[in-house]
Coordinates of C-alpha atoms in Angstrom, one line a residue:
X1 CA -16.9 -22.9 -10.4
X2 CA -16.8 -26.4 -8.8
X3 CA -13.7 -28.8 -9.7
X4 CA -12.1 -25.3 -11.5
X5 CA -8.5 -25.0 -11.2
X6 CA -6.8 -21.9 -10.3
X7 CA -5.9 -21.1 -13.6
X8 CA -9.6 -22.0 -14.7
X9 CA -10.5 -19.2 -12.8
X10 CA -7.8 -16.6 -14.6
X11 CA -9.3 -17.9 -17.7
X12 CA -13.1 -18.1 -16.9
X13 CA -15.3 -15.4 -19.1
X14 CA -17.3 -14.2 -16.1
X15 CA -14.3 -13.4 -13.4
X16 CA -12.4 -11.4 -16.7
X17 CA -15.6 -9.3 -17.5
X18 CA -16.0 -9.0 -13.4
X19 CA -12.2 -7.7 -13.6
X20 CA -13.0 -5.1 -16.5
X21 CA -15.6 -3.5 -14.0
X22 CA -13.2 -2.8 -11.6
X23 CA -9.9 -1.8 -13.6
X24 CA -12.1 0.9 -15.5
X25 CA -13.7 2.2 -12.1
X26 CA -12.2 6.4 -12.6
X27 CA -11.2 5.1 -15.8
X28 CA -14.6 5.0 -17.9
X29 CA -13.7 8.2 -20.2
X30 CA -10.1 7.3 -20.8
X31 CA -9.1 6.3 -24.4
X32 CA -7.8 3.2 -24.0
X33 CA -11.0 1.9 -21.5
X34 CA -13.3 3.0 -24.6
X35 CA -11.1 1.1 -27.0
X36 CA -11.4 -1.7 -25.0
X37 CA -15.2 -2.0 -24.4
X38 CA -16.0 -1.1 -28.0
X39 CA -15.2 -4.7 -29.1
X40 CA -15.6 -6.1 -25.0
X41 CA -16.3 -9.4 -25.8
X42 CA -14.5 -10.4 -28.1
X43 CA -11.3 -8.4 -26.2
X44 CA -12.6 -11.2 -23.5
X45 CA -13.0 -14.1 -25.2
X46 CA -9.5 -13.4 -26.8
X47 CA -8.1 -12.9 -23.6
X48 CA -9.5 -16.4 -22.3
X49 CA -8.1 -17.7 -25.7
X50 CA -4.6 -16.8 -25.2
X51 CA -4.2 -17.8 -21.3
X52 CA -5.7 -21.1 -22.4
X53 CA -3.3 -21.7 -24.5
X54 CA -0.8 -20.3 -22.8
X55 CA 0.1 -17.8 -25.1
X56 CA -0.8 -14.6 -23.3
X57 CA 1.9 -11.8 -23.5
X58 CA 1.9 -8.8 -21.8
X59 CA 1.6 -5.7 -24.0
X60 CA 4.2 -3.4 -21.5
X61 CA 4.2 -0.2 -19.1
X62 CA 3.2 3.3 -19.3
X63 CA 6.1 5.4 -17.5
X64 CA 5.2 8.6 -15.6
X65 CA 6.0 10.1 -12.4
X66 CA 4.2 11.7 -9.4
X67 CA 5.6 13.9 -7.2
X68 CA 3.1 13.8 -4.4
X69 CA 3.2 12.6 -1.6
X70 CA 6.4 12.0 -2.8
X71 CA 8.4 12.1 -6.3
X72 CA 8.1 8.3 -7.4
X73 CA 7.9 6.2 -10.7
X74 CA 5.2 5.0 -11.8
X75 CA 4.9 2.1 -14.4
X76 CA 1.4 1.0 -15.4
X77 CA 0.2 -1.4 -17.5
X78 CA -1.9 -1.3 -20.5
X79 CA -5.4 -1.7 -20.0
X80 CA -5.8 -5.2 -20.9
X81 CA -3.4 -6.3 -18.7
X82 CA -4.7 -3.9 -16.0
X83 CA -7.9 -6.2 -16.3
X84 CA -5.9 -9.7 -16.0
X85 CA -4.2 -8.7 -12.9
X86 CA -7.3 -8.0 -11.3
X87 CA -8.5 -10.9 -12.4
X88 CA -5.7 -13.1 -10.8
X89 CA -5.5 -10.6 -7.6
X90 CA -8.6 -11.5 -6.8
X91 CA -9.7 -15.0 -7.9
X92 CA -6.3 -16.3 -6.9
X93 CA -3.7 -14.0 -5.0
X94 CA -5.6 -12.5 -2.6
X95 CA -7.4 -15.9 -1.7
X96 CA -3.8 -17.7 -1.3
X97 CA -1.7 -15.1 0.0
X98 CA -4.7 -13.5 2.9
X99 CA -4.9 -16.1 5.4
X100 CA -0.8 -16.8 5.7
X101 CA -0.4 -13.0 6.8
X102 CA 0.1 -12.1 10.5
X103 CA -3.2 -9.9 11.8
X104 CA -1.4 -6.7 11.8
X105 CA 0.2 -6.8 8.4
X106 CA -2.0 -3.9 7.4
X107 CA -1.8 -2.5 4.0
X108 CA -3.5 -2.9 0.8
X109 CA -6.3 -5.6 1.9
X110 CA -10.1 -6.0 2.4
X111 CA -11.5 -4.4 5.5
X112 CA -7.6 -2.9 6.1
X113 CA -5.8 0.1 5.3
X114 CA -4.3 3.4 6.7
X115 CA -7.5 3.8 8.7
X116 CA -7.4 0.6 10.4
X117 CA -3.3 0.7 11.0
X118 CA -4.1 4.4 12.8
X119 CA -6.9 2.7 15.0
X120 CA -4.4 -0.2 15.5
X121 CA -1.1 1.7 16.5
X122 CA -3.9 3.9 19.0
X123 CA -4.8 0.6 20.3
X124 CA -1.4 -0.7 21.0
X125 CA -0.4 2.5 22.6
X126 CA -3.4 2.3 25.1
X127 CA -2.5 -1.5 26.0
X128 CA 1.0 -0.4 26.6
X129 CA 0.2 2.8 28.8
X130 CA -2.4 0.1 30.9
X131 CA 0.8 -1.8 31.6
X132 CA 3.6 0.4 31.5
X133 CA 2.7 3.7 31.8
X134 CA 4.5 6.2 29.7
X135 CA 7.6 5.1 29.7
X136 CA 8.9 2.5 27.0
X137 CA 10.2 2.7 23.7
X138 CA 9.3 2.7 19.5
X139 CA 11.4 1.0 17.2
X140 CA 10.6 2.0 14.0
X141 CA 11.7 0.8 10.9
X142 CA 11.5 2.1 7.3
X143 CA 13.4 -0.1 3.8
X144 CA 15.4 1.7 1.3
X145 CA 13.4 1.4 -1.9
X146 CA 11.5 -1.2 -0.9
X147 CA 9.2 -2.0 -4.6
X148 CA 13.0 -1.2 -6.4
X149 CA 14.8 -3.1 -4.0
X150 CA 12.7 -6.4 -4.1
X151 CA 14.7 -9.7 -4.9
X152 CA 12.6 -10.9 -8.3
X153 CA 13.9 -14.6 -7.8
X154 CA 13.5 -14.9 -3.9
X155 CA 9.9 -13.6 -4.4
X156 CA 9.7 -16.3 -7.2
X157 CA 10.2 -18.9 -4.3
X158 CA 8.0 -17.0 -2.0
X159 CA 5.2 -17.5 -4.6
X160 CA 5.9 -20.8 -5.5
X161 CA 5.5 -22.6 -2.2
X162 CA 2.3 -21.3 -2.2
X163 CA 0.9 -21.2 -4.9
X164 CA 0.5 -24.9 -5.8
X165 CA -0.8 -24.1 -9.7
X166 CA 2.2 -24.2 -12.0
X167 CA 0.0 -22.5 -14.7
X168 CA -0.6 -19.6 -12.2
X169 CA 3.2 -19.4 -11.3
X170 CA 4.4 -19.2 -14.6
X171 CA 2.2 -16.3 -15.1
X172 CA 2.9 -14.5 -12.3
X173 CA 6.3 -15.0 -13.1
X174 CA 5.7 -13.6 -16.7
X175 CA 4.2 -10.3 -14.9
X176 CA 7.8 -10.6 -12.7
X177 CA 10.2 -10.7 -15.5
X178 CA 7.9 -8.3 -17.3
X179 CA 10.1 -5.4 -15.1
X180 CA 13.6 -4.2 -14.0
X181 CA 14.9 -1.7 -11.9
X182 CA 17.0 0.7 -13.3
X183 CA 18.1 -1.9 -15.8
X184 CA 19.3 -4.4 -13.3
X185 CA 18.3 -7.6 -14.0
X186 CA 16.5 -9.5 -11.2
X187 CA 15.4 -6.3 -9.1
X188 CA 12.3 -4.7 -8.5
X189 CA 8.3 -4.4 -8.7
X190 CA 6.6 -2.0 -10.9
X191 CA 4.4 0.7 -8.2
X192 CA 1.9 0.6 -10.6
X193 CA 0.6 -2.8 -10.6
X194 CA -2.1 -4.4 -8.2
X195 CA 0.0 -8.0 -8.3
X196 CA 3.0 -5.9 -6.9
X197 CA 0.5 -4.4 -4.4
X198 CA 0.3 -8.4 -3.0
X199 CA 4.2 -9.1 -4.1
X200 CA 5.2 -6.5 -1.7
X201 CA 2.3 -7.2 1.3
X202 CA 3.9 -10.7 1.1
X203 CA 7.7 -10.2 0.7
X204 CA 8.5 -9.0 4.2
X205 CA 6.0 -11.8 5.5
X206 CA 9.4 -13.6 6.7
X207 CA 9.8 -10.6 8.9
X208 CA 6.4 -10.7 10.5
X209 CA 7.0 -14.3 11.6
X210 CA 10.2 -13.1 13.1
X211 CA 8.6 -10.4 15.5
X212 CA 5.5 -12.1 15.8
X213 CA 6.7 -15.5 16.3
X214 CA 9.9 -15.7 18.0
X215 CA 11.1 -12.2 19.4
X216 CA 7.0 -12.3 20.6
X217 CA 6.2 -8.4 19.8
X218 CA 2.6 -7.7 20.7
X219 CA 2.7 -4.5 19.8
X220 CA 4.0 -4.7 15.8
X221 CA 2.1 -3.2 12.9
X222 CA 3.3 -3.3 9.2
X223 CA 1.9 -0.6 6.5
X224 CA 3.9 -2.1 3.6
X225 CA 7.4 -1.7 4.4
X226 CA 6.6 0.9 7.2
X227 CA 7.1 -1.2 10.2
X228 CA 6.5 0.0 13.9
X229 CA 7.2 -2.2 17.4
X230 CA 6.4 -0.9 20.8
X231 CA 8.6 -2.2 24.0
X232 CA 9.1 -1.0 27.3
X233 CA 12.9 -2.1 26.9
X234 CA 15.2 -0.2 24.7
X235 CA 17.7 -3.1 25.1
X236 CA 15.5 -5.9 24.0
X237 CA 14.2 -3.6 20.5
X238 CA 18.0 -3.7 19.6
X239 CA 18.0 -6.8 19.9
X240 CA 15.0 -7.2 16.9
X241 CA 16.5 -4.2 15.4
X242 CA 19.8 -6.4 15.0
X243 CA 17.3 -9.4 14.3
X244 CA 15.4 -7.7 11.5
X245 CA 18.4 -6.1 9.6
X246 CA 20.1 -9.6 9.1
X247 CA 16.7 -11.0 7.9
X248 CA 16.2 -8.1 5.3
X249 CA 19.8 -8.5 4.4
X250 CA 18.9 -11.9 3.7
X251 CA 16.0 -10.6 1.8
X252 CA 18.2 -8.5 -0.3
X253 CA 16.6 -5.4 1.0
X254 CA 18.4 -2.5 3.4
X255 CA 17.0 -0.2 6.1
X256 CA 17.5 3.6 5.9
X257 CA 18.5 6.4 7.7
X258 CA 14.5 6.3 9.3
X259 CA 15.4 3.5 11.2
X260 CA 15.5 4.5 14.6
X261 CA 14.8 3.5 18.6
X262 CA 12.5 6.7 20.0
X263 CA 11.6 7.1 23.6
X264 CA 7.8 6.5 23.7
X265 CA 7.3 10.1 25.3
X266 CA 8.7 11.6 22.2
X267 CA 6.0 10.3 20.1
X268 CA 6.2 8.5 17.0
X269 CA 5.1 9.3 12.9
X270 CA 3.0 6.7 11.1
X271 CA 1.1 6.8 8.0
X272 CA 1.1 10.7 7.6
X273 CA 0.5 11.4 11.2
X274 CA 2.3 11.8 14.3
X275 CA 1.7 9.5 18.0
X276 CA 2.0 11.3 21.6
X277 CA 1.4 9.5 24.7
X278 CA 0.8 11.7 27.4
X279 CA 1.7 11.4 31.2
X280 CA -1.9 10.7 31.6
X281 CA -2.3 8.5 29.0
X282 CA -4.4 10.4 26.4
X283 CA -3.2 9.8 22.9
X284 CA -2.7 12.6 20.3
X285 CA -2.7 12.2 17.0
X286 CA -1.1 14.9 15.0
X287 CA -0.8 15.8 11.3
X288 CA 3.1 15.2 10.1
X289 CA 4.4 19.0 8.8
X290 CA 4.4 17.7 5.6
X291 CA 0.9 16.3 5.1
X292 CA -0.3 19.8 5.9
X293 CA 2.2 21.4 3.5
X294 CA 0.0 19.0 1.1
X295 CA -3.5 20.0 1.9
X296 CA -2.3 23.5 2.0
X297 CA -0.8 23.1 -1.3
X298 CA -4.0 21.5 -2.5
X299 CA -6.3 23.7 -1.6
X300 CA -4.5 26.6 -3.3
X301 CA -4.5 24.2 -6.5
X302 CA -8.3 23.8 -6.3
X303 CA -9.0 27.5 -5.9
X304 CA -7.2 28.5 -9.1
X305 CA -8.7 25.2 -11.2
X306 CA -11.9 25.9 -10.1
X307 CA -10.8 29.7 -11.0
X308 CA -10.0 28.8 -14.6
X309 CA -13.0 26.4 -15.0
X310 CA -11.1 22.8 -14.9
X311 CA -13.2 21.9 -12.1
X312 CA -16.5 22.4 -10.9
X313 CA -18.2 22.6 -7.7
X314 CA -19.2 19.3 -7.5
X315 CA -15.3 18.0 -7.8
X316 CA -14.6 20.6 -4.9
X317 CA -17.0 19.0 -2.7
X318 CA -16.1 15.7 -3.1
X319 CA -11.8 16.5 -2.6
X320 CA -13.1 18.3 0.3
X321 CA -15.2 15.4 2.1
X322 CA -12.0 12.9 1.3
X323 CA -9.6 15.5 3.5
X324 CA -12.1 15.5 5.7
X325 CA -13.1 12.4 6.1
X326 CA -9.3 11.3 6.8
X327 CA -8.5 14.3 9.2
X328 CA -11.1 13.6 11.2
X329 CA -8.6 10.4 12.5
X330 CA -7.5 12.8 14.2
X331 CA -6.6 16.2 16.2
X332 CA -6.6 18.8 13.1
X333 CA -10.0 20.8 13.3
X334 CA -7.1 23.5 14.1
X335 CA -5.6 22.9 10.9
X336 CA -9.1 22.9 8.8
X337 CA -10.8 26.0 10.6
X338 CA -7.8 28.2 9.6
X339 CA -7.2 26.6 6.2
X340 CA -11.2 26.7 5.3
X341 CA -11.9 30.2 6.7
X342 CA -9.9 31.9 3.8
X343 CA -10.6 29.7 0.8
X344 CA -12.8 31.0 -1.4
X345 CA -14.3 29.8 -5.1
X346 CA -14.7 32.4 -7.7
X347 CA -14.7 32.3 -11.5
X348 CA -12.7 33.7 -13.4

């Protein structure tokens, strides 16, 4: 790939088909995967064809919605576009838009993720209790909408002083335009979309600089638009908290009714779980009331699918080792002894 543009690299055979293998991972039985890899390379080459000559259009969104964790709307795109974004996330994107994050911008990256923000708020809770004890304060703060919500021509500039290809920008920007929220012109990122993934990582980068950079927060982390700051002074968080609402005004974006200053001894929810700090400076970590509602929920679901045959054991196994696997961040054997010890598999 020497002397390859950016937008060589969108268009290069070998990074598409690299793409295909990663949009169709979960995906391999679905109808419109199949489709696509009955005629794979000439779906490719076609591809390549039509961003070379900067033709490609983008064939729209699937809309459905979810309603766990919570209700949300989803817009996907069609396969083939699926595979392009994955091709520019991670050939160009991700390479660009990585190393200009802060450290503790958390969310949606290599070697990142909910894991590694609960490890990193456990860690900023010890460092404070070293210097400060238990006392101190949590300034958390939470944006109203936050992928609806997204200023589609501020994040144009965003992108553009970075990205230095104007072939990639204009396709980006095609992907940009491609949605709207709630028919307003100009607003929003589509959930379902790995470039919006990256859009939305980067967006509140401004904000990051801010704490980071001049209020000089140590302890900050940012899953997404889930953004936490530890201080031993209540005064000088309401002094961000007044900092960081005129900068997402700015932004185009609001902060709800979550946005709040909490006493450090009265703990703190991140990420599905819930922070103590004790007197003696262990630190708890808690499942949020409604993440066990959820697994509750779930396993009652499994027992009647695997009931009525639309599961089998294997599937059960592997649900199983996921909860567990996460709960194990933390204090809920409680929780899984007396959820396990009355679930049972039988056929119907």
């Amino acid at each position: 790939m020497v002397n390859m543009t950016d937008y060589d690299k969108i268009c290069n055979f070998e990074n598409l088909y690299r793409a295909h293998l990663k949009a169709r991972l979960g995906k391999k039985h679905k109808l419109e995967v199949t489709s696509f890899e009955t005629h794979l390379s000439m779906n490719l080459l076609s591809m390549a064809a039509l961003l070379r000559a900067r033709t490609y259009q983008m064939q729209g969104y699937y809309h459905f919605t979810i309603s766990e964790p919570k209700r949300r709307e989803i817009f996907a795109a069609h396969y083939p576009d699926r595979v392009l974004l994955h091709c520019v996330c991670d050939n160009v994107l991700a390479p660009i838009l990585q190393p200009r994050l802060i450290y503790d911008n958390v969310a949606c990256q290599p070697g990142k993720g909910t894991h590694f923000a609960l490890n990193r708020m456990t860690e900023f809770l010890r460092r404070h209790y070293i210097k400060h004890g238990a006392e101190g304060y949590i300034l958390k703060c939470d944006i109203r909408k936050y992928f609806a919500s997204i200023d589609q021509e501020t994040l144009k500039k965003q992108l553009a002083r970075v990205v230095r290809d104007e072939d990639v920008c204009q396709l980006l920007f095609h992907y940009i335009d491609s949605y709207n929220t709630d028919g307003r012109p100009g607003r929003g990122i589509p959930l379902g979309n790995q470039s919006s993934q990256w859009f939305a990582v980067f967006y509140l980068n401004p904000v990051d600089r801010l704490v980071k950079e001049k209020l000089r927060i140590k302890h900050y982390l940012r899953y997404m638009d889930d953004m936490v700051l530890v201080h031993h002074s209540k005064e000088y968080l309401q002094e961000c908290l007044r900092q960081i609402r005129a900068l997402c005004d700015a932004l185009g974006l609001e902060l709800n009714e979550k946005t709040q200053i909490f006493p450090l001894r009265a703990g703190v929810d991140f990420l599905g779980w819930h922070f103590y700090l004790t007197e003696s400076g262990k630190i708890v970590r808690k499942l949020r009331r409604g993440t066990k509602t959820r697994y509750k929920r779930r396993l009652r679901r499994l027992e009647s699918d695997y009931g009525n045959h639309l599961v089998d054991e294997a599937d059960v196994k592997m649900i199983l080792a996921s909860y567990h696997g996460h709960f194990k961040h933390g204090h809920a054997y409680r929780l899984q002894a007396h959820t396990l010890r009355d679930f049972t598999l039988v056929r119907r």
